Tab-separated table of C-alpha atoms (C1' of nucleotides) in Angstrom:
chain	number	residue	atom	x	y	z
A	1	UNK	CA	26.948	74.599	127.331
A	2	UNK	CA	30.462	75.742	127.896
A	3	UNK	CA	32.588	77.270	125.216
A	4	UNK	CA	35.322	75.157	123.751
A	5	UNK	CA	38.934	76.079	124.178
A	6	UNK	CA	42.168	74.737	122.740
A	7	UNK	CA	43.441	71.710	124.638
A	8	UNK	CA	45.906	72.361	127.399
A	9	UNK	CA	49.416	72.969	126.171
A	10	UNK	CA	48.325	73.617	122.585
A	11	UNK	CA	47.680	76.865	120.769
A	12	UNK	CA	46.267	78.320	117.593
A	13	UNK	CA	48.626	80.070	115.240
A	14	UNK	CA	46.607	83.046	114.060
A	15	UNK	CA	47.195	84.988	110.829
A	16	UNK	CA	49.141	87.713	112.612
A	17	UNK	CA	51.543	85.003	113.810
A	18	UNK	CA	51.502	82.460	111.027
A	19	UNK	CA	53.526	84.620	108.675
A	20	UNK	CA	56.375	84.376	111.164
A	21	UNK	CA	56.205	80.603	111.034
A	22	UNK	CA	56.210	80.680	107.263
A	23	UNK	CA	59.229	82.954	107.282
A	24	UNK	CA	61.197	80.659	109.546
A	25	UNK	CA	60.123	77.524	107.695
A	26	UNK	CA	61.145	79.031	104.375
A	27	UNK	CA	64.540	79.924	105.815
A	28	UNK	CA	64.942	76.354	107.042
A	29	UNK	CA	64.061	74.937	103.639
A	30	UNK	CA	66.573	77.211	101.971
A	31	UNK	CA	69.362	76.044	104.225
A	32	UNK	CA	68.283	72.464	103.570
A	33	UNK	CA	68.615	73.059	99.857
A	34	UNK	CA	72.078	74.479	100.357
A	35	UNK	CA	73.206	71.373	102.216
A	36	UNK	CA	71.225	69.077	99.902
A	37	UNK	CA	68.862	67.672	102.504
A	38	UNK	CA	65.514	66.548	101.091
A	39	UNK	CA	62.202	66.479	102.889
A	40	UNK	CA	60.675	63.340	104.328
A	41	UNK	CA	57.136	63.359	105.660
A	42	UNK	CA	56.123	60.545	107.994
A	43	UNK	CA	52.831	59.899	109.798
A	44	UNK	CA	52.006	61.744	112.944
A	45	UNK	CA	51.482	58.479	114.835
A	46	UNK	CA	53.446	55.244	114.879
A	47	UNK	CA	53.359	51.918	116.666
A	48	UNK	CA	54.339	52.919	120.159
A	49	UNK	CA	57.034	50.243	120.205
A	50	UNK	CA	59.105	52.324	117.830
A	51	UNK	CA	59.606	54.905	120.510
A	52	UNK	CA	59.789	52.522	123.415
A	53	UNK	CA	62.602	50.577	121.792
A	54	UNK	CA	64.593	53.560	120.562
A	55	UNK	CA	64.014	56.481	122.875
A	56	UNK	CA	64.215	54.129	125.839
A	57	UNK	CA	61.722	52.411	128.111
A	58	UNK	CA	63.002	54.276	131.142
A	59	UNK	CA	63.221	57.703	129.557
A	60	UNK	CA	60.723	60.277	130.760
A	61	UNK	CA	59.387	60.680	127.247
A	62	UNK	CA	58.292	57.068	127.046
A	63	UNK	CA	57.552	56.531	130.694
A	64	UNK	CA	55.172	59.408	131.264
A	65	UNK	CA	54.922	61.766	128.329
A	66	UNK	CA	53.625	59.724	125.407
A	67	UNK	CA	50.130	60.119	124.040
A	68	UNK	CA	49.316	56.437	123.616
A	69	UNK	CA	46.087	55.043	122.268
A	70	UNK	CA	44.600	51.808	121.068
A	71	UNK	CA	42.804	51.556	117.742
A	72	UNK	CA	39.725	49.454	117.017
A	73	UNK	CA	41.788	46.349	116.456
A	74	UNK	CA	43.756	46.703	119.639
A	75	UNK	CA	46.951	48.002	118.068
A	76	UNK	CA	48.872	50.349	120.330
A	77	UNK	CA	49.954	53.599	118.738
A	78	UNK	CA	51.579	56.757	119.982
A	79	UNK	CA	51.464	60.314	118.734
A	80	UNK	CA	55.073	60.832	117.825
A	81	UNK	CA	57.034	62.455	120.659
A	82	UNK	CA	60.067	63.040	118.451
A	83	UNK	CA	61.096	62.777	114.823
A	84	UNK	CA	64.223	60.682	114.552
A	85	UNK	CA	62.815	57.232	115.233
A	86	UNK	CA	60.063	57.539	112.586
A	87	UNK	CA	62.557	58.764	110.013
A	88	UNK	CA	64.881	55.867	110.707
A	89	UNK	CA	61.927	53.470	110.601
A	90	UNK	CA	60.981	54.787	107.188
A	91	UNK	CA	64.590	54.729	106.040
A	92	UNK	CA	64.815	51.029	106.836
A	93	UNK	CA	61.354	50.141	105.580
A	94	UNK	CA	61.854	51.819	102.216
A	95	UNK	CA	65.449	50.804	101.709
A	96	UNK	CA	66.629	54.352	101.331
A	97	UNK	CA	70.209	53.228	101.863
A	98	UNK	CA	70.071	51.810	98.355
A	99	UNK	CA	68.517	54.857	96.728
A	100	UNK	CA	70.690	57.669	95.454
A	101	UNK	CA	70.556	61.047	97.115
A	102	UNK	CA	68.363	59.785	99.962
A	103	UNK	CA	70.565	59.632	103.032
A	104	UNK	CA	70.249	63.291	103.990
A	105	UNK	CA	66.713	64.038	105.125
A	106	UNK	CA	64.833	66.825	106.830
A	107	UNK	CA	61.420	66.919	108.421
A	108	UNK	CA	59.015	69.462	109.847
A	109	UNK	CA	55.911	69.017	111.893
A	110	UNK	CA	54.140	68.663	115.186
A	111	UNK	CA	55.368	66.439	118.008
A	112	UNK	CA	53.427	65.521	121.134
A	113	UNK	CA	54.492	65.129	124.729
A	114	UNK	CA	52.264	65.084	127.773
A	115	UNK	CA	54.293	67.504	129.840
A	116	UNK	CA	53.376	70.363	132.117
A	117	UNK	CA	53.239	73.412	129.845
A	118	UNK	CA	55.415	76.411	130.491
A	119	UNK	CA	57.293	79.025	128.514
A	120	UNK	CA	58.881	77.325	125.518
A	121	UNK	CA	57.278	73.967	126.286
A	122	UNK	CA	53.988	72.744	124.906
A	123	UNK	CA	52.123	69.474	124.514
A	124	UNK	CA	51.893	69.871	120.799
A	125	UNK	CA	54.998	71.570	119.539
A	126	UNK	CA	56.550	72.019	116.140
A	127	UNK	CA	59.954	70.653	115.371
A	128	UNK	CA	62.319	70.914	112.488
A	129	UNK	CA	65.102	68.399	112.204
A	130	UNK	CA	67.589	66.727	109.927
A	131	UNK	CA	69.096	63.244	109.774
A	132	UNK	CA	72.150	62.025	107.933
A	133	UNK	CA	71.972	58.246	107.936
A	134	UNK	CA	74.594	55.734	106.916
A	135	UNK	CA	77.918	57.331	107.617
A	136	UNK	CA	80.308	57.166	110.553
A	137	UNK	CA	82.457	59.889	109.057
A	138	UNK	CA	82.982	62.698	111.579
A	139	UNK	CA	82.619	65.141	108.747
A	140	UNK	CA	78.902	64.298	108.816
A	141	UNK	CA	78.776	65.312	112.473
A	142	UNK	CA	80.385	68.628	111.669
A	143	UNK	CA	78.111	69.190	108.700
A	144	UNK	CA	74.974	68.582	110.750
A	145	UNK	CA	76.212	71.081	113.307
A	146	UNK	CA	77.091	73.512	110.538
A	147	UNK	CA	73.571	73.228	109.157
A	148	UNK	CA	72.111	74.200	112.518
A	149	UNK	CA	74.604	77.008	112.927
A	150	UNK	CA	73.900	78.395	109.487
A	151	UNK	CA	70.160	78.230	110.067
A	152	UNK	CA	70.272	80.179	113.317
A	153	UNK	CA	72.699	82.676	111.831
A	154	UNK	CA	70.576	83.144	108.727
A	155	UNK	CA	67.684	84.216	110.940
A	156	UNK	CA	69.961	86.784	112.526
A	157	UNK	CA	70.215	85.151	115.939
A	158	UNK	CA	73.272	86.051	117.966
A	159	UNK	CA	72.507	85.188	121.577
A	160	UNK	CA	73.285	81.516	121.490
A	161	UNK	CA	76.219	79.247	122.180
A	162	UNK	CA	77.092	75.890	120.718
A	163	UNK	CA	78.171	73.258	123.207
A	164	UNK	CA	79.557	69.952	122.084
A	165	UNK	CA	80.513	66.748	123.798
A	166	UNK	CA	81.228	63.122	123.091
A	167	UNK	CA	79.276	60.814	125.349
A	168	UNK	CA	81.100	57.680	124.231
A	169	UNK	CA	80.038	54.575	122.401
A	170	UNK	CA	78.364	51.534	123.887
A	171	UNK	CA	81.749	50.249	125.010
A	172	UNK	CA	83.306	53.182	126.786
A	173	UNK	CA	80.091	54.814	127.999
A	174	UNK	CA	79.594	51.896	130.379
A	175	UNK	CA	83.031	52.297	131.871
A	176	UNK	CA	82.269	55.931	132.467
A	177	UNK	CA	78.891	55.195	134.060
A	178	UNK	CA	80.617	52.808	136.426
A	179	UNK	CA	83.268	55.363	137.240
A	180	UNK	CA	80.559	57.882	138.057
A	181	UNK	CA	78.756	55.448	140.304
A	182	UNK	CA	82.005	54.793	142.131
A	183	UNK	CA	82.664	58.495	142.469
A	184	UNK	CA	79.248	59.392	143.853
A	185	UNK	CA	78.823	56.384	146.113
A	186	UNK	CA	80.596	57.882	149.156
A	187	UNK	CA	78.466	61.028	148.859
A	188	UNK	CA	75.171	59.289	148.293
A	189	UNK	CA	73.480	60.891	151.292
A	190	UNK	CA	74.427	64.387	150.177
A	191	UNK	CA	72.740	64.009	146.805
A	192	UNK	CA	69.145	65.048	146.230
A	193	UNK	CA	66.554	62.297	145.990
A	194	UNK	CA	66.259	62.725	142.239
A	195	UNK	CA	69.961	62.275	141.824
A	196	UNK	CA	69.989	59.106	143.880
A	197	UNK	CA	67.541	57.661	141.388
A	198	UNK	CA	69.469	59.070	138.472
A	199	UNK	CA	72.625	57.409	139.668
A	200	UNK	CA	71.013	54.048	139.064
A	201	UNK	CA	69.175	54.826	135.862
A	202	UNK	CA	71.409	57.285	134.077
A	203	UNK	CA	74.404	58.447	136.130
A	204	UNK	CA	75.371	61.141	133.620
A	205	UNK	CA	72.223	63.026	134.516
A	206	UNK	CA	73.610	63.761	137.961
A	207	UNK	CA	76.173	65.974	136.269
A	208	UNK	CA	73.674	68.584	135.182
A	209	UNK	CA	71.496	68.577	138.275
A	210	UNK	CA	70.672	72.120	139.343
A	211	UNK	CA	70.617	71.493	143.073
A	212	UNK	CA	73.509	73.352	144.657
A	213	UNK	CA	74.790	70.526	146.820
A	214	UNK	CA	74.722	68.125	143.888
A	215	UNK	CA	76.535	70.645	141.745
A	216	UNK	CA	79.307	70.926	144.294
A	217	UNK	CA	79.783	67.209	144.531
A	218	UNK	CA	79.672	66.880	140.763
A	219	UNK	CA	82.324	69.507	140.262
A	220	UNK	CA	85.221	67.117	140.721
A	221	UNK	CA	83.535	64.139	139.127
A	222	UNK	CA	85.496	62.289	136.468
A	223	UNK	CA	85.055	63.638	132.965
A	224	UNK	CA	83.686	61.577	130.114
A	225	UNK	CA	86.513	62.847	127.997
A	226	UNK	CA	88.997	60.869	130.102
A	227	UNK	CA	87.095	57.669	129.493
A	228	UNK	CA	86.658	57.818	125.751
A	229	UNK	CA	88.170	54.893	123.920
A	230	UNK	CA	90.547	55.523	121.026
A	231	UNK	CA	87.877	55.542	118.334
A	232	UNK	CA	85.627	57.954	120.170
A	233	UNK	CA	88.490	60.245	121.040
A	234	UNK	CA	89.701	60.301	117.454
A	235	UNK	CA	86.181	60.969	116.257
A	236	UNK	CA	85.740	63.839	118.690
A	237	UNK	CA	89.014	65.409	117.614
A	238	UNK	CA	88.088	65.138	113.963
A	239	UNK	CA	84.723	66.764	114.529
A	240	UNK	CA	86.429	69.682	116.218
A	241	UNK	CA	88.981	69.920	113.431
A	242	UNK	CA	86.175	70.239	110.888
A	243	UNK	CA	84.277	72.758	112.994
A	244	UNK	CA	87.429	74.835	113.247
A	245	UNK	CA	87.851	74.680	109.494
A	246	UNK	CA	84.257	75.846	109.083
A	247	UNK	CA	84.930	78.672	111.541
A	248	UNK	CA	82.049	77.666	113.770
A	249	UNK	CA	82.554	78.766	117.372
A	250	UNK	CA	81.829	76.190	120.068
A	251	UNK	CA	82.731	75.214	123.560
A	252	UNK	CA	83.383	71.698	124.770
A	253	UNK	CA	81.080	70.926	127.659
A	254	UNK	CA	81.644	67.428	129.048
A	255	UNK	CA	78.478	67.790	131.126
A	256	UNK	CA	75.939	67.916	128.341
A	257	UNK	CA	73.924	64.758	128.166
A	258	UNK	CA	71.202	63.876	125.753
A	259	UNK	CA	67.984	62.557	127.204
A	260	UNK	CA	67.152	59.919	124.632
A	261	UNK	CA	68.694	56.503	124.948
A	262	UNK	CA	69.730	56.113	121.350
A	263	UNK	CA	72.415	58.773	121.430
A	264	UNK	CA	76.088	57.893	121.354
A	265	UNK	CA	79.327	59.722	120.650
A	266	UNK	CA	78.784	63.272	119.411
A	267	UNK	CA	76.213	65.255	121.364
A	268	UNK	CA	75.569	68.947	120.986
A	269	UNK	CA	73.212	71.724	121.960
A	270	UNK	CA	72.581	75.238	120.767
A	271	UNK	CA	71.569	77.068	123.914
A	272	UNK	CA	69.933	80.480	123.978
A	273	UNK	CA	71.627	82.761	126.481
A	274	UNK	CA	68.659	84.919	127.415
A	275	UNK	CA	65.612	82.688	127.240
A	276	UNK	CA	63.929	81.183	130.295
A	277	UNK	CA	64.369	77.712	131.682
A	278	UNK	CA	63.530	76.050	128.370
A	279	UNK	CA	66.498	77.458	126.551
A	280	UNK	CA	67.743	74.661	124.312
A	281	UNK	CA	67.125	75.886	120.783
A	282	UNK	CA	68.509	72.850	119.014
A	283	UNK	CA	69.725	69.529	120.358
A	284	UNK	CA	71.263	66.698	118.466
A	285	UNK	CA	73.774	63.950	118.279
A	286	UNK	CA	74.887	60.685	116.839
A	287	UNK	CA	72.824	57.507	117.099
A	288	UNK	CA	74.835	54.550	115.935
A	289	UNK	CA	72.610	51.788	117.285
A	290	UNK	CA	69.163	53.170	116.574
A	291	UNK	CA	68.638	51.416	113.240
A	292	UNK	CA	69.537	48.107	114.792
A	293	UNK	CA	67.100	48.677	117.644
A	294	UNK	CA	64.363	49.190	115.090
A	295	UNK	CA	65.141	45.919	113.367
A	296	UNK	CA	67.300	47.215	110.539
A	297	UNK	CA	70.894	46.644	109.681
A	298	UNK	CA	73.569	48.151	111.826
A	299	UNK	CA	73.585	51.661	110.460
A	300	UNK	CA	74.937	54.849	112.011
A	301	UNK	CA	73.332	58.244	111.814
A	302	UNK	CA	73.495	61.767	113.096
A	303	UNK	CA	70.965	64.557	113.276
A	304	UNK	CA	69.395	67.344	115.241
A	305	UNK	CA	65.986	68.667	116.151
A	306	UNK	CA	64.833	72.113	117.143
A	307	UNK	CA	61.582	73.637	118.305
A	308	UNK	CA	59.961	76.449	116.354
A	309	UNK	CA	58.283	77.929	119.438
A	310	UNK	CA	61.593	78.587	121.136
A	311	UNK	CA	63.074	79.849	117.924
A	312	UNK	CA	60.330	82.450	117.627
A	313	UNK	CA	60.656	83.412	121.291
A	314	UNK	CA	64.340	83.886	120.798
A	315	UNK	CA	63.888	85.940	117.634
A	316	UNK	CA	61.327	88.126	119.337
A	317	UNK	CA	63.699	88.562	122.253
A	318	UNK	CA	66.318	89.824	119.822
A	319	UNK	CA	63.716	91.862	117.919
A	320	UNK	CA	64.555	90.238	114.603
A	321	UNK	CA	62.434	90.797	111.492
A	322	UNK	CA	60.062	88.166	110.133
A	323	UNK	CA	59.455	89.629	106.691
A	324	UNK	CA	56.212	91.159	105.565
A	325	UNK	CA	52.678	90.098	106.317
A	326	UNK	CA	50.477	89.133	103.420
A	327	UNK	CA	48.375	91.976	102.088
A	328	UNK	CA	46.269	92.352	98.975
A	329	UNK	CA	47.682	94.703	96.381
A	330	UNK	CA	44.401	96.093	95.122
A	331	UNK	CA	41.091	96.970	96.758
A	332	UNK	CA	38.013	97.288	94.607
A	333	UNK	CA	35.644	100.118	95.481
A	334	UNK	CA	32.418	99.866	93.541
A	335	UNK	CA	29.390	102.127	93.597
A	336	UNK	CA	25.991	100.945	92.461
A	337	UNK	CA	24.729	97.590	91.281
A	338	UNK	CA	25.958	97.737	87.709
A	339	UNK	CA	29.411	98.880	88.680
A	340	UNK	CA	29.529	96.132	91.265
A	341	UNK	CA	28.894	93.449	88.658
A	342	UNK	CA	31.473	94.974	86.349
A	343	UNK	CA	33.897	95.206	89.268
A	344	UNK	CA	33.484	91.552	90.104
A	345	UNK	CA	34.489	90.656	86.566
A	346	UNK	CA	37.541	92.853	86.903
A	347	UNK	CA	38.786	91.374	90.164
A	348	UNK	CA	38.432	87.856	88.763
A	349	UNK	CA	40.698	88.889	85.934
A	350	UNK	CA	43.172	90.521	88.288
A	351	UNK	CA	43.361	87.401	90.411
A	352	UNK	CA	43.897	85.208	87.372
A	353	UNK	CA	46.841	87.424	86.569
A	354	UNK	CA	48.382	86.996	89.975
A	355	UNK	CA	47.340	90.379	91.351
A	356	UNK	CA	45.942	89.892	94.823
A	357	UNK	CA	42.672	91.739	95.176
A	358	UNK	CA	40.178	92.344	97.972
A	359	UNK	CA	36.534	93.327	97.855
A	360	UNK	CA	33.989	93.519	100.662
A	361	UNK	CA	30.395	92.863	99.587
A	362	UNK	CA	29.044	94.149	102.897
A	363	UNK	CA	30.248	97.673	102.324
A	364	UNK	CA	28.470	99.911	99.853
A	365	UNK	CA	29.363	103.498	100.655
A	366	UNK	CA	32.488	105.040	99.217
A	367	UNK	CA	33.549	106.073	102.678
A	368	UNK	CA	33.299	102.629	104.185
A	369	UNK	CA	35.088	100.998	101.254
A	370	UNK	CA	37.935	103.487	101.262
A	371	UNK	CA	38.392	103.071	104.982
A	372	UNK	CA	38.495	99.330	104.571
A	373	UNK	CA	41.035	99.646	101.765
A	374	UNK	CA	43.225	101.740	103.972
A	375	UNK	CA	42.964	99.380	106.901
A	376	UNK	CA	43.737	96.349	104.809
A	377	UNK	CA	46.931	98.063	103.764
A	378	UNK	CA	46.534	97.733	100.022
A	379	UNK	CA	48.703	99.713	97.650
A	380	UNK	CA	45.918	100.651	95.245
A	381	UNK	CA	42.224	101.283	95.171
A	382	UNK	CA	40.319	100.729	91.969
A	383	UNK	CA	37.258	102.934	92.028
A	384	UNK	CA	34.406	102.084	89.714
A	385	UNK	CA	31.127	104.004	89.637
A	386	UNK	CA	28.413	104.536	87.071
A	387	UNK	CA	30.199	107.606	85.652
A	388	UNK	CA	33.312	105.629	84.842
A	389	UNK	CA	31.489	102.547	83.696
A	390	UNK	CA	29.641	104.422	80.947
A	391	UNK	CA	32.971	105.515	79.492
A	392	UNK	CA	34.685	102.153	80.055
A	393	UNK	CA	37.055	103.867	82.448
A	394	UNK	CA	38.109	103.236	86.046
A	395	UNK	CA	39.982	105.262	88.639
A	396	UNK	CA	43.299	103.878	89.852
A	397	UNK	CA	44.306	105.469	93.112
A	398	UNK	CA	47.685	105.062	94.745
A	399	UNK	CA	46.938	104.913	98.446
A	400	UNK	CA	50.519	105.665	99.343
A	401	UNK	CA	50.657	109.180	97.931
A	402	UNK	CA	46.967	109.791	97.227
A	403	UNK	CA	47.488	110.333	93.505
A	404	UNK	CA	44.837	109.005	91.198
A	405	UNK	CA	44.214	108.838	87.466
A	406	UNK	CA	41.470	107.681	85.156
A	407	UNK	CA	42.458	104.759	82.954
A	408	UNK	CA	40.776	102.487	80.437
A	409	UNK	CA	39.330	99.335	81.970
A	410	UNK	CA	41.245	97.298	79.426
A	411	UNK	CA	44.524	98.799	80.664
A	412	UNK	CA	44.133	97.887	84.359
A	413	UNK	CA	46.445	94.913	84.480
A	414	UNK	CA	49.155	96.659	82.522
A	415	UNK	CA	48.926	99.764	84.686
A	416	UNK	CA	49.191	97.827	87.935
A	417	UNK	CA	51.907	95.455	86.802
A	418	UNK	CA	54.059	98.417	85.859
A	419	UNK	CA	54.186	99.568	89.452
B	1	G	C1'	54.054	64.692	138.747
B	2	U	C1'	55.569	69.119	142.657
B	3	G	C1'	55.533	74.415	144.216
B	4	G	C1'	54.062	79.625	143.613
B	5	G	C1'	51.333	83.647	140.855
B	6	U	C1'	47.032	84.930	137.819
B	7	G	C1'	41.841	84.319	135.624
B	8	U	C1'	36.627	90.756	134.557
B	9	A	C1'	34.391	93.165	127.156
B	10	G	C1'	37.995	91.076	121.047
B	11	U	C1'	42.499	92.886	123.840
B	12	U	C1'	45.247	95.495	127.922
B	13	C	C1'	43.607	96.549	132.569
B	14	A	C1'	40.203	99.250	136.629
B	15	A	C1'	36.138	98.575	140.339
B	16	C	C1'	37.244	99.719	150.057
B	17	G	C1'	32.036	93.017	150.521
B	18	G	C1'	27.142	97.414	148.242
B	19	U	C1'	24.522	100.128	140.559
B	20	A	C1'	30.535	96.041	136.505
B	21	G	C1'	34.031	100.679	134.096
B	22	A	C1'	38.159	102.861	130.933
B	23	G	C1'	42.095	102.900	127.013
B	24	C	C1'	43.099	100.428	122.482
B	25	A	C1'	40.740	97.669	118.752
B	26	C	C1'	36.135	97.094	116.170
B	27	C	C1'	31.365	99.043	113.671
B	28	G	C1'	28.446	103.301	111.993
B	29	G	C1'	28.027	108.510	111.027
B	30	A	C1'	29.789	113.706	110.165
B	31	U	C1'	31.572	113.217	104.204
B	32	U	C1'	24.263	109.451	100.092
B	33	G	C1'	31.659	109.709	94.747
B	34	U	C1'	37.392	109.444	97.939
B	35	G	C1'	41.144	106.511	103.058
B	36	G	C1'	44.912	107.870	107.016
B	37	U	C1'	43.926	113.119	111.302
B	38	U	C1'	39.627	114.984	113.996
B	39	C	C1'	34.689	114.943	116.115
B	40	C	C1'	30.036	112.293	117.374
B	41	G	C1'	27.501	107.732	118.359
B	42	G	C1'	27.659	102.302	119.494
B	43	G	C1'	29.262	97.800	125.668
B	44	C	C1'	23.774	92.968	129.443
B	45	G	C1'	29.976	91.028	129.634
B	46	U	C1'	27.660	83.126	131.778
B	47	U	C1'	33.356	88.689	136.159
B	48	G	C1'	36.850	80.811	133.784
B	49	U	C1'	33.370	76.910	135.977
B	50	G	C1'	30.816	74.693	140.304
B	51	G	C1'	29.794	75.002	145.318
B	52	G	C1'	30.015	77.697	150.150
B	53	U	C1'	29.966	82.140	153.725
B	54	U	C1'	26.899	86.750	153.743
B	55	C	C1'	21.103	90.812	153.870
B	56	A	C1'	24.588	91.478	149.725
B	57	A	C1'	30.375	88.207	146.287
B	58	A	C1'	34.158	90.206	140.509
B	59	U	C1'	35.813	90.963	145.705
B	60	C	C1'	36.129	86.205	151.226
B	61	C	C1'	36.532	80.428	151.508
B	62	C	C1'	36.772	75.467	149.010
B	63	A	C1'	37.017	72.623	144.673
B	64	U	C1'	37.826	72.390	139.566
B	65	C	C1'	39.607	74.025	134.823
B	66	A	C1'	42.879	77.166	132.216
B	67	U	C1'	47.165	80.162	132.019
B	68	C	C1'	52.064	82.099	133.550
B	69	C	C1'	56.786	81.154	136.143
B	70	A	C1'	59.947	77.637	138.382
B	71	C	C1'	61.225	72.356	139.641
B	72	C	C1'	61.454	68.210	136.555
B	73	C	C1'	62.204	67.091	131.518
B	74	C	C1'	63.594	68.525	126.819
B	75	A	C1'	62.920	70.981	121.313
RNA sequence: GUGGGUGUAGUUCAACGGUAGAGCACCGGAUUGUGGUUCCGGGCGUUGUGGGUUCAAAUCCCAUCAUCCACCCCA
């Protein structure tokens, strides 16, 4: 019988790590409160059609990375590979457009993609994201970006850059795709085999190919910015105006492309400058046709998503603090059977009063219990032996400075709460 | 899906094809009523798994699984 291990591309978050996750999640929730985004929690699996229709049948995510399965009645589901489509599905299904204070949503949770694992990329990974649904106003674009910026800044991160672009709407994006095809056609043979495929499927992808020869050819390719129609251009300018007003630094990078089909207009990425190959901390953009694709009314939206794993890698890289690990405040040291029973009563009372207390029934000697108290990192030891018990007293020892005093058992909670 | 590196104790790593070891961590004791330092004691672990070569394999070969890095993709 072989020992079981975590599935490939997944991992356990152990206690010495989980406090970091809690720290980052709490920070995210605080920023959400500041921007008045409220949490939405959707199922971890959906009808697979939701993703096929929105993310795109030809996207890598749908084509080869989805965990699809059939249930007992033959329905085809998928473990969600991303968070936006489910949120929009729920938004439509529950008529949130009609409910007050419900258009700005955030979510947290695991996503699943069958990809080859590497640094910063896992098969089950944890995303945080926000969606602002129902407005075309470019202020919403800027606010979503500001949210992301404030979140990263709040954690203390410095080694990142914000890149923004406008990839056009369904009208002008086509013109641009055609222009790109025209531009690359004479150089077709010089492009890598991937790029030749990309040129058919998604010509914009050729622009950020990493192959040297492709890069050189792409250097003088037409820029999306020259093909934007009036609306898109105006929108892009407004977004930048708002970002400037918010004093959020950014660079315009006409080469950033989002990989999911539903994106249009504003696209942006927060890229870490000293992570490995998987260095996109947060990616987001506008999706003005997504709701329609999912069978709802024509309804615009904008949002972003980020991965916690990369966030933690980045914070560790910058040696940023994650707050304190959980530790009990008090350790009970009891000696003898009677004192043990009395001690158990005491720790129950302490816990009821919100004082976190530890006790190890396997250790009986004073030495072993004191060592354990020290190792656990508690502030105080409460020492109760027969001598004290007879007098209704207990010893309260401060493990920081070694000072100890004898107090009445009835005064324990008061004495500890004072500190 | 492609390429390269790596799999030995909880962990970090040793061991020219010839008896599997050390640091850290952990547990106990010195101190049967006082922690951190110190000292003493405590290691049979499917050498990832399965085959093969060999008198002999942790070591060489093949496969497989896992992991890391990169491509790709993206968070």
